[in-house]
Amino acid sequence: MIEVVTGDITTLDVDAIVNAANSSLSGGGGVDGAIHRAAGPKLLEACRKLNGCQTGDAKITPGFELPAQWVIHAVGPVWHGDARRESEKLRSCYRRAFELAKENNAASIAFPCISTGVYHYPKRAAAEIALAEMRANESHFERIVACCFNSEDAAIYNCLMGTN
C-alpha cells in the first residue's frame, strides 16, 4: 500500500526511512539535517565508516534514536535539465533504497521527495519517478510512504495517484 503523508519523516513508525543524503553522508540541511539531529550523533559516526556514496546509489545504517530501525541514505542528483542523466540517477536511488530495505527485511519504508529541495529537481517529474518505483515494489512491502514536507508536494503525489 502506498500512502502520502505531510509531515516529519523522522517521526514515522516504519521499519526504514530514506534520507535524501549528500554524497559525503555527513549530514546537511533539509531532510538530511533533520534525520541526523533526530537520530543522534551515532548516525554520523556510522555514516563516516561508509566512505561516502555515489549519486544514484544508497547505503544503510541503523536508525539509532529514531523510531525507524534503519536509515537508507540515498544520494539523488542535482538537476541540470537531464543533461547528466539525472532521471536515470534518481530512479537508481529509489531502486537501491528498495533493494537495501528488502535485504534488511523491512516491511515498511518512507521516502522524502528526493532531490526536489536544494538540488532543484522538478517536483512533478521527481514524483513520477518515485511513484513508478513505489508501484514496482509495492508487492514486497506492507507499507510504502511518500512523506512530503508540505501540502504542495503532497498535492502533486495525490494528483498523480488520482486520490485528490
Short mmCIF file of C-alpha atoms in Angstrom, two decimals:
data_model
loop_
_atom_site.label_atom_id
_atom_site.label_comp_id
_atom_site.label_asym_id
_atom_site.label_seq_id
_atom_site.Cartn_x
_atom_site.Cartn_y
_atom_site.Cartn_z
CA MET A 1 0.00 0.00 0.00
CA ILE A 2 1.32 3.43 -0.98
CA GLU A 3 0.25 6.38 1.11
CA VAL A 4 1.03 10.07 1.00
CA VAL A 5 1.58 11.96 4.24
CA THR A 6 2.64 15.51 5.02
CA GLY A 7 4.96 15.82 7.97
CA ASP A 8 8.24 14.96 9.62
CA ILE A 9 9.77 11.72 8.29
CA THR A 10 11.78 11.31 11.50
CA THR A 11 8.61 10.62 13.50
CA LEU A 12 7.10 7.93 11.26
CA ASP A 13 6.53 4.43 12.61
CA VAL A 14 8.13 2.47 9.75
CA ASP A 15 10.98 -0.03 9.58
CA ALA A 16 13.13 2.18 7.33
CA ILE A 17 13.23 5.83 6.43
CA VAL A 18 15.09 7.12 3.42
CA ASN A 19 17.39 10.08 3.81
CA ALA A 20 17.88 12.50 0.91
CA ALA A 21 21.61 12.48 1.58
CA ASN A 22 24.60 14.24 0.09
CA SER A 23 27.49 12.18 -1.28
CA SER A 24 29.63 12.69 1.84
CA LEU A 25 26.85 11.27 4.09
CA SER A 26 27.89 13.89 6.63
CA GLY A 27 24.52 15.49 7.27
CA GLY A 28 23.41 18.82 5.93
CA GLY A 29 20.25 20.83 5.64
CA GLY A 30 16.65 19.89 4.98
CA VAL A 31 15.64 16.27 5.45
CA ASP A 32 19.26 15.17 5.83
CA GLY A 33 19.91 17.53 8.73
CA ALA A 34 16.61 16.68 10.41
CA ILE A 35 17.36 12.94 10.27
CA HIS A 36 20.87 13.41 11.64
CA ARG A 37 19.58 15.59 14.51
CA ALA A 38 16.79 13.15 15.40
CA ALA A 39 18.96 10.01 15.17
CA GLY A 40 21.69 11.44 17.36
CA PRO A 41 25.48 11.56 16.99
CA LYS A 42 25.91 7.81 16.42
CA LEU A 43 24.36 8.23 12.96
CA LEU A 44 27.21 10.47 11.82
CA GLU A 45 29.74 8.00 13.26
CA ALA A 46 28.13 5.17 11.28
CA CYS A 47 27.99 7.28 8.11
CA ARG A 48 31.70 8.15 8.34
CA LYS A 49 32.52 4.43 8.19
CA LEU A 50 30.67 4.11 4.85
CA ASN A 51 33.17 6.31 2.95
CA GLY A 52 30.52 8.36 1.18
CA CYS A 53 28.07 7.33 -1.50
CA GLN A 54 27.84 7.95 -5.24
CA THR A 55 24.92 9.82 -6.82
CA GLY A 56 22.23 7.31 -7.74
CA ASP A 57 23.28 4.87 -5.03
CA ALA A 58 22.23 4.29 -1.42
CA LYS A 59 23.75 2.92 1.79
CA ILE A 60 22.13 1.79 5.04
CA THR A 61 22.77 2.45 8.73
CA PRO A 62 20.85 1.73 11.91
CA GLY A 63 18.26 4.34 12.92
CA PHE A 64 19.74 4.82 16.40
CA GLU A 65 17.39 7.21 18.26
CA LEU A 66 14.74 7.25 15.50
CA PRO A 67 11.54 5.18 15.65
CA ALA A 68 12.74 3.56 12.38
CA GLN A 69 15.16 0.65 12.69
CA TRP A 70 17.04 1.68 9.53
CA VAL A 71 18.09 4.84 7.70
CA ILE A 72 18.74 4.37 4.00
CA HIS A 73 20.90 7.21 2.70
CA ALA A 74 20.02 7.80 -0.96
CA VAL A 75 22.04 10.32 -2.95
CA GLY A 76 19.90 11.99 -5.57
CA PRO A 77 21.15 14.10 -8.46
CA VAL A 78 21.42 17.85 -8.78
CA TRP A 79 19.11 18.94 -11.64
CA HIS A 80 20.84 20.06 -14.85
CA GLY A 81 17.90 19.71 -17.24
CA ASP A 82 18.54 15.94 -17.51
CA ALA A 83 21.74 16.71 -19.45
CA ARG A 84 23.63 14.47 -17.00
CA ARG A 85 21.07 11.64 -16.95
CA GLU A 86 19.54 12.89 -13.71
CA SER A 87 16.31 10.95 -14.25
CA GLU A 88 18.26 7.70 -14.51
CA LYS A 89 20.21 8.56 -11.34
CA LEU A 90 17.06 9.47 -9.41
CA ARG A 91 15.38 6.22 -10.46
CA SER A 92 18.51 4.35 -9.39
CA CYS A 93 18.48 5.80 -5.88
CA TYR A 94 14.89 4.69 -5.35
CA ARG A 95 15.72 1.21 -6.65
CA ARG A 96 18.79 0.90 -4.44
CA ALA A 97 16.80 2.07 -1.40
CA PHE A 98 14.19 -0.61 -2.04
CA GLU A 99 16.90 -3.25 -2.54
CA LEU A 100 18.54 -2.36 0.78
CA ALA A 101 15.18 -2.36 2.56
CA LYS A 102 14.40 -5.84 1.20
CA GLU A 103 17.87 -7.15 2.12
CA ASN A 104 17.28 -5.98 5.69
CA ASN A 105 13.74 -7.38 5.95
CA ALA A 106 11.99 -4.03 6.21
CA ALA A 107 8.23 -4.40 5.76
CA SER A 108 7.59 -0.65 5.70
CA ILE A 109 9.54 2.24 4.24
CA ALA A 110 9.14 6.02 3.97
CA PHE A 111 10.68 8.27 1.35
CA PRO A 112 11.11 12.04 1.29
CA CYS A 113 10.91 13.93 -2.02
CA ILE A 114 14.49 13.17 -3.07
CA SER A 115 16.38 15.90 -4.98
CA THR A 116 13.48 18.38 -5.07
CA GLY A 117 14.86 20.79 -2.48
CA VAL A 118 18.25 22.44 -2.90
CA TYR A 119 19.03 20.05 -5.80
CA HIS A 120 16.15 21.67 -7.76
CA TYR A 121 14.79 18.54 -9.47
CA PRO A 122 11.35 19.43 -10.89
CA LYS A 123 8.83 18.24 -8.31
CA ARG A 124 6.28 16.63 -10.63
CA ALA A 125 8.95 14.78 -12.65
CA ALA A 126 10.58 13.54 -9.43
CA ALA A 127 7.22 12.38 -8.06
CA GLU A 128 6.50 10.47 -11.27
CA ILE A 129 9.79 8.57 -10.91
CA ALA A 130 9.22 7.98 -7.19
CA LEU A 131 5.70 6.63 -7.71
CA ALA A 132 6.77 4.38 -10.58
CA GLU A 133 9.41 2.79 -8.35
CA MET A 134 7.00 2.58 -5.41
CA ARG A 135 4.43 0.81 -7.59
CA ALA A 136 7.09 -1.58 -8.92
CA ASN A 137 7.96 -2.55 -5.32
CA GLU A 138 4.50 -2.41 -3.77
CA SER A 139 4.08 -6.18 -3.56
CA HIS A 140 7.24 -6.52 -1.43
CA PHE A 141 6.15 -4.17 1.36
CA GLU A 142 3.22 -3.83 3.75
CA ARG A 143 3.50 -0.04 3.63
CA ILE A 144 5.28 2.49 1.43
CA VAL A 145 5.04 6.14 2.46
CA ALA A 146 5.72 9.22 0.36
CA CYS A 147 6.45 11.67 3.17
CA CYS A 148 6.06 15.19 1.85
CA PHE A 149 7.40 18.23 3.63
CA ASN A 150 4.46 20.42 2.63
CA SER A 151 0.94 20.28 1.22
CA GLU A 152 2.12 21.44 -2.22
CA ASP A 153 4.32 18.35 -2.60
CA ALA A 154 1.57 16.08 -1.22
CA ALA A 155 -0.89 17.52 -3.75
CA ILE A 156 1.45 16.53 -6.60
CA TYR A 157 1.64 12.93 -5.33
CA ASN A 158 -2.11 12.74 -4.70
CA CYS A 159 -2.84 14.10 -8.18
CA LEU A 160 -0.53 11.54 -9.80
CA MET A 161 -2.13 8.78 -7.75
CA GLY A 162 -5.62 10.01 -8.61
CA THR A 163 -6.56 10.45 -4.95
CA ASN A 164 -7.41 14.12 -4.71
#
